[in-house]
Amino acid sequence: MSYALAYPERVSALVYVAGTGIGPEADWRTEFEDNLLARLGEHPERLTRRRELTGGPRRTAEEEREGAALQWPSEFEDRERALEHAERMATPWFGSNVECHRVLNAEARSLCGTPALEAACQALDVPVLIADGARGHPAALGGGLTGAGPAVRVPGDGAGGRSPAVGGGSAGFREAAAAGLGPGA
């Protein structure tokens, strides 16, 4: 989205997948974490292990990978294959760039929820397709975006997980993206 706002002349459409919206973090963080814990709680042993891994000092690369592979299944609607999808994403493991993550989050916190960002999104003159599942980030995250640009579409019934392009909802995601982007997508 940042690229589309910075270079609108180079963008013909925007597909916004599993994002946090343009509002402040306070609008989504608590509900997202509650949803995450509920999904992780479907497998208490995984939740316990994840808490062990995230509750202490800096982790080794192996522990970091294990923690990610334990959390990521919560993002897939296909519950039977969720762990398989997460393991595939974590293999090979490239690690997390903690400093980059910190800088990007700080930038997002300084921009999200500002009138300037909302105005920039409203001025963006390209079709926007928002694809996110109700059990991913809270449904309100399209908030701001759904009223910001032209031809905004929210595909499907919103029942998918945070990663609608993977797993059980992927066919529906592909259809919605193709419909939103037009021929040749």
Backbone as ProteinMPNN parsed JSONL, in Angstrom:
{"seq_chain_A": "MSYALAYPERVSALVYVAGTGIGPEADWRTEFEDNLLARLGEHPERLTRRRELTGGPRRTAEEEREGAALQWPSEFEDRERALEHAERMATPWFGSNVECHRVLNAEARSLCGTPALEAACQALDVPVLIADGARGHPAALGGGLTGAGPAVRVPGDGAGGRSPAVGGGSAGFREAAAAGLGPGA", "coords_chain_A": {"N_chain_A": [[0.819, -1.169, 0.0], [1.967, 1.189, 0.743], [3.708, 1.599, -1.389], [1.875, 1.991, -3.488], [0.714, 4.384, -2.652], [2.926, 6.074, -2.718], [3.746, 5.955, -5.394], [1.51, 6.34, -7.333], [1.066, 6.519, -10.076], [2.276, 4.327, -11.149], [0.767, 2.168, -10.512], [-1.941, 0.03, -11.117], [-3.949, -1.273, -9.801], [-4.828, -2.285, -6.465], [-4.24, -4.873, -4.293], [-5.105, -5.777, -1.219], [-4.079, -7.709, 1.275], [-4.798, -9.405, 4.192], [-4.084, -7.345, 6.001], [-3.552, -4.725, 8.482], [-5.13, -2.543, 8.266], [-5.84, 1.043, 8.127], [-6.242, 2.421, 10.375], [-5.575, 3.305, 13.872], [-3.373, 1.231, 15.888], [-4.583, 0.463, 18.263], [-7.189, 0.009, 17.534], [-7.358, -2.583, 16.603], [-5.581, -4.432, 17.816], [-6.128, -5.779, 20.396], [-8.427, -7.408, 19.889], [-7.397, -8.959, 17.795], [-5.308, -10.35, 19.12], [-6.827, -11.773, 20.996], [-8.325, -13.421, 19.245], [-6.198, -14.859, 18.108], [-5.149, -16.245, 20.357], [-7.373, -17.81, 20.958], [-7.499, -19.471, 18.694], [-4.987, -20.71, 18.867], [-5.4, -22.017, 21.243], [-6.855, -24.239, 20.543], [-5.167, -26.316, 20.428], [-3.821, -27.15, 23.122], [-1.248, -28.023, 23.96], [0.484, -26.958, 22.053], [0.046, -24.235, 22.441], [1.013, -23.951, 25.068], [3.738, -24.589, 24.665], [4.459, -22.538, 22.87], [4.138, -20.31, 24.518], [6.179, -20.836, 26.34], [8.354, -20.447, 24.677], [8.136, -17.768, 23.919], [8.108, -16.283, 26.215], [10.488, -15.687, 27.48], [14.042, -14.91, 27.584], [15.975, -13.727, 24.71], [15.62, -15.791, 21.873], [17.056, -18.775, 20.393], [17.903, -19.39, 16.921], [16.687, -21.771, 16.153], [14.683, -22.037, 18.119], [13.228, -19.738, 17.571], [12.224, -20.337, 15.024], [10.656, -22.576, 15.684], [8.749, -21.363, 17.352], [7.453, -19.67, 15.511], [6.434, -21.589, 13.729], [4.613, -22.773, 15.401], [2.8, -20.732, 15.912], [1.852, -19.827, 13.386], [-0.021, -21.759, 12.267], [-2.486, -20.921, 13.223], [-3.324, -19.03, 11.484], [-4.462, -20.098, 9.258], [-7.315, -21.228, 7.546], [-7.893, -23.821, 6.807], [-7.961, -26.154, 8.898], [-7.122, -28.809, 9.222], [-4.823, -29.029, 7.694], [-3.257, -27.001, 8.575], [-0.915, -26.963, 10.239], [0.87, -28.228, 8.537], [0.977, -26.319, 6.423], [2.174, -24.201, 7.835], [4.656, -25.32, 8.577], [5.759, -25.648, 6.042], [6.028, -22.978, 5.289], [8.001, -22.232, 7.071], [10.247, -23.5, 6.226], [12.887, -23.451, 4.016], [14.306, -22.019, 7.019], [14.696, -18.629, 7.42], [15.007, -16.856, 9.392], [14.096, -14.058, 11.524], [14.056, -10.609, 10.942], [14.622, -8.679, 13.35], [15.241, -5.991, 13.914], [14.409, -4.673, 11.558], [11.685, -5.275, 11.68], [10.997, -3.866, 14.012], [11.463, -1.193, 13.175], [9.68, -0.931, 10.982], [7.216, -1.345, 12.296], [7.223, 0.861, 14.04], [7.095, 2.937, 12.183], [4.585, 2.397, 11.021], [2.939, 2.801, 13.26], [3.25, 5.541, 13.576], [1.978, 6.558, 11.344], [-0.552, 5.308, 10.907], [-3.987, 5.851, 11.495], [-3.952, 8.544, 11.164], [-5.158, 11.687, 9.88], [-3.86, 12.436, 7.538], [-3.003, 10.031, 6.301], [-5.478, 8.809, 5.79], [-6.579, 10.687, 4.0], [-4.726, 10.48, 1.898], [-5.218, 7.847, 1.069], [-7.872, 8.116, 0.216], [-7.469, 9.726, -1.966], [-6.193, 8.06, -3.703], [-6.467, 6.754, -6.812], [-7.21, 4.125, -7.821], [-8.574, 0.831, -8.334], [-9.339, -1.028, -5.387], [-8.881, -4.054, -3.781], [-9.873, -5.745, -1.025], [-8.851, -8.41, 0.846], [-9.445, -10.559, 3.33], [-9.833, -12.712, 6.088], [-12.496, -13.267, 8.442], [-11.653, -14.507, 10.735], [-9.072, -13.839, 10.89], [-7.369, -10.957, 11.096], [-9.329, -8.568, 12.905], [-12.595, -7.816, 11.592], [-13.077, -5.107, 11.284], [-10.817, -4.012, 10.246], [-10.682, -3.453, 7.566], [-11.769, -1.112, 7.782], [-11.622, 2.304, 7.212], [-10.077, 1.783, 4.893], [-12.151, 0.675, 3.352], [-13.797, 2.791, 2.842], [-12.126, 4.504, 1.654], [-10.922, 4.449, -0.996], [-11.667, 4.208, -4.581], [-13.952, 1.785, -5.976], [-13.778, -0.346, -4.084], [-13.662, -3.644, -2.949], [-14.783, -6.304, -0.946], [-14.121, -9.504, -0.89], [-15.887, -12.677, -0.888], [-17.248, -14.463, 1.989], [-16.024, -13.652, 4.233], [-15.161, -15.562, 6.032], [-12.727, -16.78, 6.149], [-9.286, -17.521, 7.2], [-6.411, -15.659, 8.409], [-4.642, -15.783, 6.318], [-5.757, -15.852, 3.441], [-4.968, -16.713, 0.929], [-3.872, -19.181, 1.085], [-4.423, -22.62, 1.57], [-7.686, -23.929, 2.469], [-9.333, -21.787, 1.617], [-8.128, -20.805, -0.643], [-8.857, -21.106, -3.383], [-11.211, -19.598, -3.58], [-10.113, -17.128, -2.922], [-8.376, -16.703, -5.103], [-10.275, -16.52, -7.18], [-11.73, -14.234, -6.356], [-9.7, -12.295, -6.381], [-8.977, -12.322, -9.105], [-11.415, -11.483, -10.22], [-11.586, -8.96, -9.086], [-9.367, -7.698, -10.155], [-9.615, -7.931, -12.859], [-9.533, -9.039, -16.369], [-6.895, -11.307, -17.25], [-5.612, -11.394, -14.858]], "CA_chain_A": [[0.0, 0.0, 0.0], [2.88, 2.334, 0.773], [4.191, 1.807, -2.757], [0.768, 2.561, -4.263], [0.557, 5.782, -2.248], [4.107, 6.831, -3.135], [3.877, 5.946, -6.852], [0.198, 5.959, -7.874], [1.118, 6.433, -11.541], [2.831, 3.017, -11.502], [-0.112, 1.142, -9.956], [-3.258, -0.011, -11.77], [-4.889, -1.825, -8.824], [-4.209, -2.624, -5.188], [-4.818, -6.014, -3.583], [-4.7, -5.627, 0.18], [-4.329, -9.029, 1.855], [-4.481, -9.689, 5.593], [-3.405, -6.223, 6.621], [-4.104, -4.204, 9.725], [-5.926, -1.352, 8.001], [-5.158, 2.333, 8.211], [-6.557, 3.012, 11.673], [-4.552, 3.096, 14.9], [-3.181, -0.135, 16.382], [-5.547, 0.202, 19.339], [-8.457, -0.423, 16.935], [-7.37, -3.992, 16.213], [-4.618, -5.289, 18.509], [-6.701, -6.643, 21.434], [-9.275, -8.425, 19.262], [-6.517, -9.86, 17.061], [-4.629, -11.232, 20.07], [-7.845, -12.687, 21.532], [-8.585, -14.416, 18.193], [-5.005, -15.692, 17.994], [-5.098, -17.153, 21.504], [-8.468, -18.781, 20.822], [-7.101, -20.458, 17.683], [-3.878, -21.486, 19.43], [-5.956, -22.827, 22.316], [-7.411, -25.481, 20.001], [-4.119, -27.312, 20.692], [-3.2, -26.619, 24.348], [0.184, -28.325, 24.054], [1.189, -25.986, 21.205], [-0.049, -22.943, 23.119], [1.946, -24.002, 26.197], [5.107, -24.526, 24.142], [4.674, -21.2, 22.32], [4.329, -19.408, 25.662], [7.534, -21.095, 26.848], [9.322, -19.886, 23.742], [8.029, -16.314, 23.776], [8.07, -15.622, 27.509], [11.791, -15.548, 28.12], [15.077, -14.124, 26.901], [16.114, -13.897, 23.261], [15.615, -17.198, 21.484], [17.964, -19.234, 19.346], [17.24, -19.467, 15.619], [15.828, -22.958, 16.169], [13.505, -21.722, 18.938], [12.457, -18.739, 16.829], [11.518, -21.074, 13.983], [9.628, -23.39, 16.333], [7.685, -20.455, 17.787], [6.693, -19.259, 14.328], [5.703, -22.752, 13.214], [3.507, -23.032, 16.325], [1.813, -19.649, 15.807], [1.297, -19.665, 12.045], [-1.215, -22.548, 11.938], [-3.701, -20.188, 13.591], [-3.656, -18.114, 10.404], [-5.021, -20.832, 8.124], [-8.664, -21.728, 7.758], [-7.845, -25.275, 6.635], [-7.428, -26.58, 10.185], [-6.469, -30.119, 9.117], [-3.51, -28.895, 7.063], [-2.657, -25.751, 9.042], [0.458, -27.184, 10.688], [1.637, -28.512, 7.315], [1.22, -25.029, 5.757], [3.126, -23.44, 8.644], [5.974, -25.954, 8.442], [6.255, -25.336, 4.7], [6.457, -21.574, 5.309], [9.188, -22.097, 7.923], [11.32, -24.324, 5.68], [13.969, -23.273, 4.981], [14.117, -20.909, 7.945], [15.597, -17.517, 7.147], [15.078, -16.006, 10.576], [13.329, -12.815, 11.554], [14.872, -9.414, 11.06], [13.992, -7.997, 14.477], [15.422, -4.545, 13.769], [13.514, -4.241, 10.481], [10.333, -5.379, 12.235], [10.833, -2.749, 14.945], [11.399, 0.055, 12.413], [8.425, -0.909, 10.225], [6.108, -1.152, 13.238], [7.255, 2.25, 14.509], [6.597, 3.755, 11.076], [3.138, 2.178, 10.919], [2.284, 3.461, 14.4], [3.269, 6.995, 13.396], [1.117, 6.927, 10.22], [-1.913, 4.769, 10.982], [-4.915, 6.622, 12.302], [-3.788, 9.98, 10.933], [-5.957, 12.24, 8.782], [-3.047, 12.478, 6.315], [-3.055, 8.721, 5.649], [-6.83, 8.617, 5.262], [-6.716, 11.544, 2.819], [-3.919, 9.895, 0.822], [-5.948, 6.672, 0.567], [-9.044, 8.593, -0.513], [-7.009, 10.304, -3.224], [-5.66, 6.986, -4.545], [-7.475, 6.533, -7.851], [-7.111, 2.783, -8.399], [-9.438, -0.12, -7.625], [-8.738, -1.688, -4.231], [-9.524, -5.302, -3.384], [-9.479, -6.127, 0.329], [-9.083, -9.841, 1.066], [-9.044, -10.967, 4.668], [-10.857, -13.532, 6.716], [-13.029, -12.782, 9.715], [-10.908, -15.096, 11.841], [-7.715, -13.329, 10.857], [-7.475, -9.691, 11.803], [-10.738, -8.206, 13.069], [-13.269, -7.351, 10.381], [-13.038, -3.652, 11.212], [-9.563, -3.534, 9.685], [-10.94, -2.813, 6.287], [-12.198, 0.224, 8.169], [-10.697, 3.284, 6.672], [-9.837, 1.438, 3.491], [-13.389, 0.419, 2.616], [-14.374, 4.056, 2.424], [-11.045, 5.394, 1.245], [-10.632, 4.538, -2.422], [-12.739, 3.797, -5.485], [-14.154, 0.38, -6.36], [-13.3, -1.257, -3.052], [-14.452, -4.864, -2.843], [-14.385, -7.261, 0.078], [-14.629, -10.741, -1.474], [-16.246, -13.842, -0.09], [-18.105, -14.302, 3.154], [-15.22, -13.215, 5.364], [-14.996, -16.635, 7.003], [-11.4, -17.362, 6.076], [-8.275, -17.164, 8.174], [-5.626, -14.468, 8.111], [-3.931, -16.002, 5.061], [-6.768, -16.425, 2.556], [-4.397, -17.241, -0.307], [-3.319, -20.505, 1.355], [-5.32, -23.573, 2.224], [-9.047, -24.169, 2.03], [-9.957, -20.648, 0.965], [-7.285, -20.251, -1.7], [-9.569, -21.031, -4.664], [-12.075, -18.425, -3.479], [-9.267, -15.946, -2.965], [-7.936, -16.509, -6.49], [-11.427, -16.047, -7.955], [-12.032, -12.86, -5.962], [-8.622, -11.433, -6.864], [-9.118, -12.219, -10.56], [-12.589, -10.656, -10.498], [-11.284, -7.599, -8.688], [-8.31, -7.129, -10.985], [-10.024, -7.961, -14.253], [-8.961, -10.071, -17.244], [-5.449, -11.485, -17.271], [-5.05, -11.364, -13.499]], "C_chain_A": [[0.876, 1.251, 0.0], [3.393, 2.652, -0.626], [3.11, 2.47, -3.6], [0.565, 4.033, -3.918], [1.724, 6.642, -2.722], [4.2, 6.978, -4.652], [2.556, 5.571, -7.512], [0.193, 5.817, -9.394], [1.655, 5.084, -12.02], [1.919, 1.861, -11.087], [-1.467, 1.194, -10.65], [-4.335, -0.581, -10.858], [-4.106, -2.162, -7.562], [-4.963, -3.795, -4.584], [-4.235, -5.966, -2.176], [-5.081, -6.902, 0.911], [-3.866, -9.069, 3.309], [-3.714, -8.561, 6.271], [-4.09, -5.771, 7.892], [-4.893, -2.925, 9.517], [-5.117, -0.083, 8.146], [-5.477, 3.064, 9.511], [-5.447, 2.744, 12.671], [-4.525, 1.651, 15.39], [-4.199, -0.499, 17.459], [-6.889, -0.294, 18.802], [-8.513, -1.923, 16.683], [-6.566, -4.92, 17.117], [-5.271, -6.26, 19.507], [-7.546, -7.755, 20.83], [-8.438, -9.435, 18.483], [-5.846, -10.849, 18.01], [-5.602, -12.222, 20.708], [-8.158, -13.793, 20.529], [-7.416, -15.387, 18.058], [-4.946, -16.704, 19.135], [-6.208, -18.199, 21.442], [-8.1, -19.862, 19.818], [-5.963, -21.325, 18.208], [-4.379, -22.431, 20.512], [-6.628, -24.103, 21.852], [-6.446, -26.643, 20.224], [-3.338, -26.83, 21.914], [-1.702, -26.878, 24.455], [1.006, -27.361, 23.201], [1.187, -24.607, 21.864], [0.935, -22.882, 24.283], [3.381, -23.858, 25.71], [5.404, -23.141, 23.576], [4.911, -20.199, 23.445], [5.711, -19.594, 26.277], [8.569, -20.4, 25.975], [9.293, -18.365, 23.699], [8.11, -15.569, 25.098], [9.412, -15.343, 28.141], [12.749, -14.676, 27.345], [15.124, -14.435, 25.402], [16.298, -15.366, 22.921], [16.699, -17.505, 20.461], [17.191, -19.251, 18.031], [16.285, -20.656, 15.568], [14.552, -22.705, 16.977], [12.611, -20.693, 18.256], [11.62, -19.413, 15.746], [10.381, -21.894, 14.582], [8.453, -22.52, 16.78], [6.818, -19.995, 16.633], [5.841, -20.405, 13.805], [4.55, -23.145, 14.134], [2.414, -21.967, 16.218], [1.12, -19.635, 14.452], [0.104, -20.552, 11.715], [-2.523, -21.833, 12.272], [-4.18, -19.282, 12.466], [-4.318, -18.795, 9.211], [-6.387, -21.398, 8.457], [-8.722, -23.245, 7.638], [-7.172, -25.868, 7.87], [-6.681, -27.904, 10.094], [-5.059, -30.012, 8.555], [-2.743, -27.67, 7.55], [-1.2, -25.92, 9.469], [1.373, -27.469, 9.497], [1.964, -27.214, 6.568], [2.281, -24.224, 6.513], [4.538, -24.009, 8.526], [6.586, -25.642, 7.078], [6.751, -23.887, 4.636], [7.772, -21.395, 6.072], [10.386, -22.884, 7.408], [11.665, -23.861, 4.271], [13.701, -22.044, 5.849], [15.16, -19.837, 7.673], [15.737, -16.576, 8.337], [14.209, -14.771, 10.437], [14.294, -11.657, 11.7], [14.209, -8.516, 12.105], [14.103, -6.483, 14.337], [14.507, -3.992, 12.679], [12.066, -4.235, 10.971], [10.048, -4.199, 13.161], [10.645, -1.432, 14.199], [10.08, 0.153, 11.639], [7.22, -0.698, 11.141], [6.062, 0.281, 13.76], [6.72, 3.186, 13.428], [5.081, 3.624, 10.948], [2.404, 2.889, 12.052], [2.228, 4.975, 14.219], [2.321, 7.447, 12.286], [-0.338, 6.509, 10.391], [-2.768, 5.589, 11.934], [-4.798, 8.119, 12.104], [-4.695, 10.447, 9.797], [-5.179, 12.257, 7.463], [-3.095, 11.145, 5.574], [-4.436, 8.471, 5.057], [-7.042, 9.447, 3.999], [-5.931, 10.985, 1.641], [-4.619, 8.682, 0.224], [-7.17, 7.091, -0.237], [-8.659, 9.162, -1.87], [-6.462, 9.256, -4.187], [-6.735, 6.57, -5.542], [-7.247, 5.21, -8.577], [-8.102, 1.884, -7.664], [-8.666, -0.808, -6.502], [-9.553, -2.927, -3.905], [-8.997, -5.675, -2.009], [-9.841, -7.587, 0.519], [-8.552, -10.212, 2.439], [-10.174, -11.767, 5.264], [-11.269, -12.982, 8.065], [-12.264, -13.343, 10.898], [-9.421, -14.752, 11.767], [-7.684, -12.075, 11.709], [-8.951, -9.356, 11.928], [-11.32, -7.578, 11.814], [-13.188, -5.843, 10.211], [-11.783, -3.131, 10.527], [-9.694, -2.997, 8.287], [-11.376, -1.385, 6.534], [-11.158, 1.236, 7.752], [-10.454, 3.0, 5.213], [-11.14, 1.265, 2.724], [-14.062, 1.704, 2.178], [-13.351, 4.979, 1.806], [-10.893, 5.536, -0.261], [-11.798, 4.092, -3.275], [-12.792, 2.282, -5.653], [-13.593, -0.611, -5.351], [-14.231, -2.451, -2.98], [-13.902, -5.713, -1.711], [-14.952, -8.601, -0.36], [-15.063, -11.768, -0.448], [-17.111, -13.497, 1.096], [-17.325, -13.893, 4.388], [-14.927, -14.304, 6.376], [-13.581, -17.176, 7.061], [-10.476, -16.923, 7.188], [-7.506, -15.938, 7.73], [-4.915, -14.586, 6.766], [-4.867, -16.637, 4.043], [-6.211, -17.016, 1.268], [-3.856, -18.653, -0.145], [-4.393, -21.376, 1.98], [-6.704, -23.6, 1.629], [-9.683, -23.016, 1.289], [-9.214, -20.136, -0.246], [-7.988, -20.152, -3.044], [-10.486, -19.818, -4.674], [-11.288, -17.134, -3.538], [-8.829, -15.661, -4.395], [-9.067, -15.971, -7.351], [-11.732, -14.585, -7.641], [-10.968, -11.895, -6.473], [-8.719, -11.241, -8.37], [-10.301, -11.332, -10.927], [-12.303, -9.192, -10.179], [-10.273, -6.919, -9.582], [-8.648, -7.129, -12.464], [-9.308, -9.027, -15.049], [-7.438, -10.098, -17.178], [-4.81, -11.496, -15.899], [-4.59, -12.735, -13.082]], "O_chain_A": [[0.563, 2.242, -0.659], [3.503, 3.817, -1.008], [3.394, 3.408, -4.345], [0.274, 4.842, -4.799], [1.537, 7.803, -3.085], [4.675, 7.999, -5.148], [2.499, 4.552, -8.2], [-0.615, 5.064, -9.937], [1.497, 4.742, -13.192], [2.265, 0.698, -11.292], [-2.074, 2.259, -10.763], [-5.522, -0.39, -11.119], [-2.884, -2.304, -7.59], [-6.176, -3.726, -4.385], [-3.027, -6.1, -1.981], [-6.262, -7.158, 1.146], [-2.704, -8.803, 3.616], [-2.787, -8.817, 7.039], [-5.083, -6.358, 8.324], [-5.289, -2.282, 10.489], [-3.893, -0.109, 8.271], [-5.033, 4.192, 9.721], [-4.486, 2.039, 12.362], [-5.527, 0.939, 15.315], [-4.625, -1.65, 17.548], [-7.645, -0.943, 19.526], [-9.601, -2.484, 16.56], [-6.864, -6.113, 17.168], [-4.987, -7.456, 19.461], [-7.405, -8.917, 21.21], [-8.73, -10.631, 18.504], [-5.816, -12.049, 17.739], [-5.249, -13.379, 20.936], [-8.249, -14.963, 20.901], [-7.617, -16.592, 17.911], [-4.718, -17.891, 18.9], [-6.001, -19.348, 21.833], [-8.358, -21.042, 20.056], [-5.971, -22.541, 18.016], [-3.84, -23.525, 20.68], [-6.944, -24.966, 22.67], [-6.848, -27.806, 20.213], [-2.307, -26.174, 21.768], [-0.966, -26.044, 24.982], [2.113, -26.986, 23.59], [2.195, -23.9, 21.849], [1.617, -21.873, 24.466], [4.157, -23.09, 26.28], [6.499, -22.62, 23.784], [5.784, -19.338, 23.339], [6.344, -18.623, 26.69], [9.541, -19.835, 26.476], [10.326, -17.736, 23.466], [8.174, -14.34, 25.104], [9.467, -14.808, 29.248], [12.344, -13.82, 26.558], [14.399, -15.298, 24.907], [17.035, -16.089, 23.591], [17.192, -16.62, 19.763], [15.965, -19.14, 18.027], [15.196, -20.557, 15.003], [13.465, -23.112, 16.566], [11.386, -20.767, 18.35], [10.444, -19.094, 15.574], [9.271, -21.905, 14.05], [7.295, -22.899, 16.604], [5.595, -19.933, 16.753], [4.67, -20.22, 13.477], [3.602, -23.79, 13.686], [1.236, -22.266, 16.412], [-0.094, -19.446, 14.388], [-0.741, -20.127, 10.927], [-3.556, -22.116, 11.665], [-5.318, -18.815, 12.489], [-4.695, -18.124, 8.251], [-6.588, -21.979, 9.524], [-9.53, -23.884, 8.311], [-5.956, -26.063, 7.886], [-5.703, -28.107, 10.814], [-4.192, -30.816, 8.899], [-1.695, -27.336, 6.998], [-0.348, -25.111, 9.102], [2.513, -27.005, 9.456], [3.098, -27.024, 6.128], [3.175, -23.638, 5.903], [5.504, -23.257, 8.391], [7.788, -25.399, 6.972], [7.769, -23.602, 4.006], [8.562, -20.508, 5.751], [11.425, -22.937, 8.066], [10.794, -23.88, 3.401], [12.959, -21.144, 5.456], [16.361, -20.106, 7.694], [16.5, -15.612, 8.288], [13.663, -14.485, 9.371], [15.238, -11.717, 12.488], [13.346, -7.7, 11.782], [13.141, -5.768, 14.619], [13.894, -2.941, 12.867], [11.317, -3.296, 10.704], [8.972, -3.604, 13.097], [9.769, -0.641, 14.548], [9.436, 1.202, 11.641], [6.304, 0.049, 10.796], [4.982, 0.853, 13.907], [5.977, 4.121, 13.726], [4.378, 4.621, 10.786], [1.364, 3.51, 11.828], [1.275, 5.62, 14.656], [1.898, 8.603, 12.279], [-1.249, 7.267, 10.059], [-2.336, 5.968, 13.023], [-5.466, 8.89, 12.793], [-4.967, 9.692, 8.864], [-5.769, 12.11, 6.392], [-3.214, 11.126, 4.349], [-4.547, 7.973, 3.937], [-7.624, 8.959, 3.03], [-6.412, 11.009, 0.508], [-4.616, 8.503, -0.994], [-7.472, 6.484, -1.264], [-9.439, 9.089, -2.82], [-6.287, 9.542, -5.372], [-7.797, 6.088, -5.148], [-7.108, 5.18, -9.799], [-8.434, 2.14, -6.507], [-7.487, -1.128, -6.651], [-10.774, -2.856, -3.768], [-7.798, -5.898, -1.846], [-11.003, -7.966, 0.372], [-7.344, -10.18, 2.676], [-11.344, -11.52, 4.972], [-10.489, -12.315, 8.745], [-12.227, -12.721, 11.96], [-8.612, -15.317, 12.503], [-7.945, -12.127, 12.911], [-9.753, -9.825, 11.12], [-10.622, -6.893, 11.067], [-13.229, -5.352, 9.082], [-11.684, -1.936, 10.251], [-8.893, -2.164, 7.865], [-11.36, -0.55, 5.63], [-9.957, 1.028, 7.928], [-10.61, 3.888, 4.375], [-11.228, 1.667, 1.564], [-14.832, 1.694, 1.218], [-13.669, 6.119, 1.466], [-10.749, 6.655, -0.755], [-12.816, 3.643, -2.748], [-11.786, 1.593, -5.487], [-12.992, -1.614, -5.737], [-15.451, -2.292, -2.952], [-12.688, -5.824, -1.542], [-16.154, -8.825, -0.221], [-14.653, -11.725, 0.712], [-17.64, -12.391, 1.202], [-17.892, -13.795, 5.476], [-14.482, -14.002, 7.483], [-13.267, -17.967, 7.951], [-10.821, -16.074, 8.01], [-7.901, -15.256, 6.784], [-4.617, -13.568, 6.141], [-4.784, -17.841, 3.801], [-6.916, -17.752, 0.578], [-3.426, -19.266, -1.122], [-5.173, -20.92, 2.816], [-6.889, -23.332, 0.442], [-10.507, -23.245, 0.404], [-9.618, -19.132, -0.833], [-7.744, -19.201, -3.786], [-10.536, -19.087, -5.663], [-11.736, -16.153, -4.132], [-8.898, -14.521, -4.855], [-8.855, -15.07, -8.162], [-11.965, -13.788, -8.55], [-11.291, -10.804, -6.943], [-8.562, -10.125, -8.865], [-10.203, -10.517, -11.845], [-12.724, -8.295, -10.909], [-10.31, -5.701, -9.753], [-8.031, -6.4, -13.241], [-8.563, -9.831, -14.491], [-6.784, -9.062, -17.066], [-3.589, -11.598, -15.786], [-4.09, -12.907, -11.97]]}, "name": "protein", "num_of_chains": 1, "seq": "MSYALAYPERVSALVYVAGTGIGPEADWRTEFEDNLLARLGEHPERLTRRRELTGGPRRTAEEEREGAALQWPSEFEDRERALEHAERMATPWFGSNVECHRVLNAEARSLCGTPALEAACQALDVPVLIADGARGHPAALGGGLTGAGPAVRVPGDGAGGRSPAVGGGSAGFREAAAAGLGPGA"}
